[in-house]
Short mmCIF file of C-alpha atoms in Angstrom, two decimals:
data_model
loop_
_atom_site.label_atom_id
_atom_site.label_comp_id
_atom_site.label_asym_id
_atom_site.label_seq_id
_atom_site.Cartn_x
_atom_site.Cartn_y
_atom_site.Cartn_z
CA MET A 1 124.97 102.68 122.03
CA ILE A 2 121.46 103.14 121.73
CA ASP A 3 120.09 106.84 122.23
CA LYS A 4 117.28 107.81 124.84
CA LYS A 5 114.57 108.36 121.74
CA THR A 6 115.15 105.12 120.31
CA LEU A 7 114.87 103.20 123.67
CA ARG A 8 111.96 105.61 124.60
CA SER A 9 110.30 104.16 121.60
CA ALA A 10 110.56 100.50 122.30
CA GLU A 11 109.36 101.36 125.78
CA VAL A 12 106.06 102.56 123.91
CA LEU A 13 106.05 99.66 121.91
CA PHE A 14 106.38 97.30 124.88
CA ASP A 15 103.15 98.56 126.85
CA LEU A 16 101.37 97.79 123.38
CA GLY A 17 103.15 94.55 123.53
CA TYR A 18 103.17 93.79 127.30
CA ALA A 19 98.57 94.40 127.11
CA GLU A 20 98.15 92.23 123.83
CA ASP A 21 100.91 89.11 125.06
CA ILE A 22 99.84 88.86 128.65
CA GLY A 23 96.69 90.97 129.99
CA ASP A 24 95.96 89.72 133.17
CA GLY A 25 98.75 87.72 133.80
CA ASP A 26 101.03 84.85 132.35
CA ILE A 27 98.29 81.86 133.97
CA THR A 28 101.06 79.12 132.97
CA THR A 29 104.00 80.26 134.31
CA ASN A 30 102.21 82.07 137.48
CA ASN A 31 100.82 78.65 138.21
CA LEU A 32 103.54 76.60 138.03
CA VAL A 33 106.88 78.14 139.04
CA PRO A 34 107.42 79.80 142.17
CA PRO A 35 107.20 83.53 143.06
CA ASP A 36 110.48 83.82 144.78
CA THR A 37 112.70 81.66 142.76
CA ASP A 38 115.68 83.06 140.72
CA ARG A 39 117.35 81.39 137.87
CA THR A 40 120.04 82.12 134.83
CA ALA A 41 119.62 81.97 131.66
CA ILE A 42 121.47 82.72 128.19
CA LEU A 43 120.82 84.39 124.47
CA VAL A 44 122.20 82.39 122.03
CA ALA A 45 122.18 82.65 118.50
CA LYS A 46 121.20 79.74 116.06
CA GLU A 47 122.32 81.34 112.74
CA GLU A 48 125.11 83.72 111.66
CA GLY A 49 124.30 87.26 111.73
CA VAL A 50 125.09 90.55 113.85
CA ILE A 51 122.89 91.66 116.41
CA ALA A 52 121.23 94.76 116.99
CA GLY A 53 118.74 95.47 120.02
CA LEU A 54 121.17 94.61 123.27
CA ALA A 55 119.54 97.52 125.13
CA VAL A 56 116.06 97.00 124.70
CA ALA A 57 115.94 93.56 125.53
CA GLU A 58 117.39 94.35 128.85
CA MET A 59 115.00 97.02 128.88
CA VAL A 60 112.22 94.48 128.72
CA PHE A 61 113.33 91.73 131.15
CA LYS A 62 113.72 94.43 133.65
CA LYS A 63 110.32 95.50 133.73
CA PHE A 64 109.09 92.55 134.90
CA ASP A 65 112.39 92.43 137.65
CA LYS A 66 114.47 95.86 138.09
CA ASN A 67 117.41 93.73 139.67
CA ILE A 68 118.08 91.29 136.81
CA GLU A 69 121.97 91.03 136.45
CA TRP A 70 122.69 91.82 132.84
CA LYS A 71 125.99 90.61 131.52
CA GLU A 72 126.68 91.30 127.83
CA ILE A 73 129.31 88.93 126.31
CA LEU A 74 128.82 90.52 123.18
CA SER A 75 127.51 93.98 121.76
CA ASP A 76 125.32 95.38 119.37
CA GLY A 77 127.08 95.43 116.00
CA SER A 78 128.79 92.13 116.30
CA LYS A 79 128.39 89.07 114.37
CA VAL A 80 127.73 86.14 115.57
CA LYS A 81 127.48 82.36 114.50
CA PRO A 82 125.50 79.32 116.10
CA GLY A 83 125.84 78.58 119.17
CA ASP A 84 127.56 81.53 120.57
CA ILE A 85 126.24 83.22 123.83
CA ILE A 86 125.43 86.67 123.34
CA VAL A 87 123.72 87.41 127.00
CA GLU A 88 124.49 86.10 130.27
CA PHE A 89 121.61 87.03 132.75
CA LYS A 90 120.06 86.35 136.33
CA GLY A 91 116.84 87.04 137.99
CA ASN A 92 112.88 86.17 139.03
CA TYR A 93 112.40 82.83 137.50
CA ARG A 94 108.98 83.82 136.38
CA ALA A 95 110.20 87.44 135.41
CA LEU A 96 112.55 85.39 132.73
CA LEU A 97 109.87 83.12 131.31
CA THR A 98 106.98 85.84 130.65
CA GLY A 99 109.45 88.47 129.67
CA GLU A 100 111.44 86.43 127.03
CA ARG A 101 109.30 86.15 123.95
CA LYS A 102 109.08 90.38 123.86
CA ALA A 103 112.36 90.45 124.46
CA LEU A 104 113.20 87.65 121.46
CA ASN A 105 110.78 89.32 119.48
CA PHE A 106 112.25 93.01 119.17
CA LEU A 107 116.46 91.11 119.33
CA GLN A 108 115.25 88.92 116.67
CA ARG A 109 113.93 91.47 114.16
CA LEU A 110 116.17 94.23 114.85
CA SER A 111 119.09 91.53 114.25
CA GLY A 112 117.45 90.80 111.11
CA ILE A 113 117.55 94.09 109.93
CA ALA A 114 121.45 94.55 110.51
CA THR A 115 122.14 91.08 109.86
CA TYR A 116 120.99 92.09 106.24
CA ALA A 117 122.40 95.56 106.14
CA ASN A 118 125.49 94.11 106.62
CA LYS A 119 124.88 91.45 103.61
CA CYS A 120 124.41 94.81 101.47
CA MET A 121 127.48 96.09 102.88
CA LYS A 122 129.40 93.51 101.64
CA GLU A 123 128.41 93.62 98.67
CA ILE A 124 129.11 96.84 97.74
CA GLU A 125 132.92 96.75 99.24
CA GLY A 126 135.10 98.30 96.84
CA HIS A 127 132.84 100.85 95.32
CA ASN A 128 132.63 104.31 96.60
CA VAL A 129 129.14 104.35 97.65
CA GLU A 130 126.49 103.92 100.91
CA ILE A 131 123.55 101.93 101.56
CA LEU A 132 120.86 103.44 102.53
CA ASP A 133 117.30 102.55 104.47
CA THR A 134 113.61 104.18 103.29
CA ARG A 135 110.95 104.84 105.23
CA LYS A 136 109.54 101.60 104.51
CA THR A 137 109.59 100.56 108.47
CA LEU A 138 106.79 99.15 110.73
CA PRO A 139 104.64 101.97 112.28
CA GLY A 140 106.05 102.64 115.27
CA TYR A 141 109.68 100.91 114.88
CA ARG A 142 110.75 103.36 112.85
CA TYR A 143 113.94 104.48 115.54
CA LEU A 144 114.79 101.17 116.08
CA ASP A 145 114.64 100.00 112.69
CA LYS A 146 116.83 102.19 111.39
CA TYR A 147 119.16 102.18 114.44
CA ALA A 148 119.34 98.37 114.01
CA VAL A 149 120.42 99.21 110.13
CA ARG A 150 123.27 101.48 111.23
CA MET A 151 124.26 98.27 113.31
CA GLY A 152 124.42 96.29 110.47
CA GLY A 153 127.40 99.35 108.61
CA ALA A 154 124.36 100.64 106.51
CA SER A 155 123.41 104.70 107.18
CA ASN A 156 119.75 106.33 107.28
CA HIS A 157 117.82 108.61 104.52
CA ARG A 158 115.92 111.14 105.85
CA PHE A 159 113.83 110.01 109.09
CA GLY A 160 110.26 111.33 108.39
CA LEU A 161 108.31 113.67 105.99
CA TYR A 162 109.68 116.63 108.08
CA ASP A 163 113.25 116.72 107.64
CA MET A 164 114.37 116.41 104.04
CA VAL A 165 112.60 117.61 100.66
CA MET A 166 111.46 114.49 98.28
CA ILE A 167 109.58 115.56 94.98
CA LYS A 168 107.80 112.01 93.36
CA ASP A 169 106.08 112.38 90.74
CA ASN A 170 102.84 113.21 91.84
CA HIS A 171 103.93 116.43 93.40
CA ILE A 172 105.97 116.86 89.74
CA GLN A 173 102.20 116.84 88.34
CA VAL A 174 100.93 119.16 91.01
CA ALA A 175 103.45 121.98 90.45
CA GLY A 176 103.77 121.39 86.61
CA SER A 177 107.13 120.38 86.12
CA ILE A 178 110.69 119.74 88.30
CA ARG A 179 111.92 123.38 87.58
CA GLN A 180 108.52 124.69 88.92
CA ALA A 181 108.12 122.10 91.96
CA VAL A 182 111.64 123.18 92.83
CA GLU A 183 111.38 126.84 92.71
CA ALA A 184 108.24 126.70 94.38
CA ILE A 185 109.58 124.87 97.43
CA ARG A 186 113.32 126.50 97.39
CA PHE A 187 112.90 129.68 99.35
CA LYS A 188 110.08 127.83 101.76
CA VAL A 189 111.79 126.05 103.78
CA PRO A 190 115.39 126.63 105.76
CA LYS A 191 118.80 126.37 103.62
CA SER A 192 120.00 123.48 105.99
CA ILE A 193 116.63 121.33 104.93
CA LYS A 194 118.24 119.22 101.39
CA ILE A 195 115.98 118.79 98.25
CA GLU A 196 115.76 115.54 96.33
CA VAL A 197 113.75 115.07 93.02
CA GLU A 198 112.77 112.03 91.76
CA THR A 199 113.50 111.15 87.92
CA THR A 200 112.37 108.26 85.81
CA THR A 201 113.98 109.41 82.50
CA LEU A 202 117.36 110.80 80.95
CA GLU A 203 115.13 114.24 80.26
CA GLN A 204 113.83 113.94 84.17
CA VAL A 205 117.69 113.92 85.14
CA GLN A 206 118.45 116.66 83.17
CA GLU A 207 115.52 119.09 84.35
CA ALA A 208 116.31 118.15 88.13
CA LEU A 209 120.27 118.59 87.55
CA ASP A 210 119.22 122.36 85.44
CA ALA A 211 117.17 123.05 88.82
CA ASP A 212 120.47 122.89 90.63
CA VAL A 213 118.51 120.23 93.37
CA ASP A 214 121.09 118.21 96.03
CA ILE A 215 120.16 114.96 94.99
CA ILE A 216 119.06 113.47 91.83
CA MET A 217 117.10 109.88 92.42
CA LEU A 218 117.24 107.63 89.69
CA ASP A 219 114.08 105.78 90.29
CA ASN A 220 113.54 102.13 88.61
CA MET A 221 115.91 102.48 85.97
CA SER A 222 117.71 100.05 84.46
CA SER A 223 121.30 99.59 84.84
CA LYS A 224 122.42 100.85 81.53
CA MET A 225 119.99 103.96 81.97
CA MET A 226 121.24 104.77 85.49
CA LYS A 227 125.19 104.69 84.36
CA GLU A 228 124.16 107.02 81.37
CA ALA A 229 122.44 109.38 83.67
CA VAL A 230 125.68 109.27 86.10
CA GLU A 231 127.68 110.48 83.15
CA LEU A 232 125.03 112.96 82.54
CA ILE A 233 125.29 114.78 85.93
CA ASN A 234 129.33 114.48 85.90
CA LYS A 235 129.70 114.54 89.52
CA ARG A 236 127.55 117.89 90.02
CA THR A 237 125.12 116.72 92.50
CA LYS A 238 124.58 113.41 94.70
CA ILE A 239 123.02 110.38 93.05
CA GLU A 240 120.55 107.85 94.60
CA ALA A 241 119.32 105.11 92.85
CA SER A 242 116.40 103.17 93.90
CA GLY A 243 113.95 100.71 93.24
CA ASN A 244 114.02 96.97 93.24
CA MET A 245 117.23 96.68 94.72
CA THR A 246 117.80 93.66 95.69
CA LEU A 247 121.53 91.65 97.38
CA LYS A 248 122.11 90.41 94.10
CA ARG A 249 121.62 93.71 92.19
CA ILE A 250 123.16 96.02 93.87
CA ARG A 251 126.54 95.55 93.13
CA LYS A 252 126.05 95.96 89.49
CA VAL A 253 124.63 99.35 90.71
CA ALA A 254 127.38 100.23 92.68
CA ALA A 255 129.51 100.28 89.74
CA THR A 256 127.61 102.64 87.93
CA GLY A 257 129.34 105.39 89.69
CA VAL A 258 125.99 106.32 91.98
CA ASN A 259 126.86 107.67 95.79
CA TYR A 260 123.35 105.94 97.26
CA ILE A 261 121.87 103.05 96.75
CA SER A 262 118.21 103.05 98.92
CA ILE A 263 116.81 99.86 99.65
CA GLY A 264 113.17 99.43 101.12
CA ALA A 265 113.91 95.76 101.98
CA LEU A 266 115.68 96.48 105.08
CA THR A 267 112.76 97.10 107.15
CA HIS A 268 109.73 95.81 105.18
CA SER A 269 110.61 92.43 104.68
CA VAL A 270 112.78 91.88 107.97
CA LYS A 271 114.10 87.99 108.29
CA ALA A 272 114.27 87.65 111.97
CA LEU A 273 117.77 86.21 113.02
CA ASP A 274 117.27 83.28 115.16
CA ILE A 275 118.61 83.73 118.61
CA SER A 276 116.78 81.38 121.71
CA GLN A 277 116.78 81.80 125.45
CA ARG A 278 118.04 78.76 127.45
CA ILE A 279 117.83 78.70 131.72
CA ILE A 280 121.21 76.74 132.38
CA ASP A 281 120.69 77.07 136.40
#
């Protein structure tokens, strides 16, 4: 079930979407459709995928007609094929037409994320590794995007800059070294906050290992170098593989023995899942 923060973020985005899309009103629908007419509609999948965002779609339609009768045939996380009916709902005809695009914009994007996440999970079957998202989300959509990732079976990395220490190359340059960066920050943050360090060479891996960090990121390494890094670390800390992770590559990366594979494309290169609305009565 979708959480309150995620749904609230969708409401904020809806308000922005309403202003840019509807303005002073839907002049086509309002001049052609009688105001007191009810109709029944369905949302139908037009391709294979995984559904995410039904509560958001329901919220959108109920912004136009609070009395809409909403009957979910499937639920978030469900797999669909072309022709599958996802939801049947009944309400004011104007509300169904005016709310259609805004509801589908949310539902198609989130279902596209869930679908790709699920494809990634299938690729790493048989390996003890987690697929993670990144902060490469559409601004304002982070709660929604990360929710969709979970609906596809993958996991969330840190939510923002405030809930995990991530020491990258620019931080290391300022501090002078990985060791100095870790020492400078370790006693300034609560013990519950994990410290991760980005590395690009085996020498940096060793330095991060000596600094006793929680997670070592292997960034943009070849699969061969990753395997060497995994052997060097020898299960003394968690390992994340990152950088240029594609659907074709991740199974080979998973085989190196890393614990996590983070994939920016889960949320920054979304292909919307094709879903349509049909009036049936």
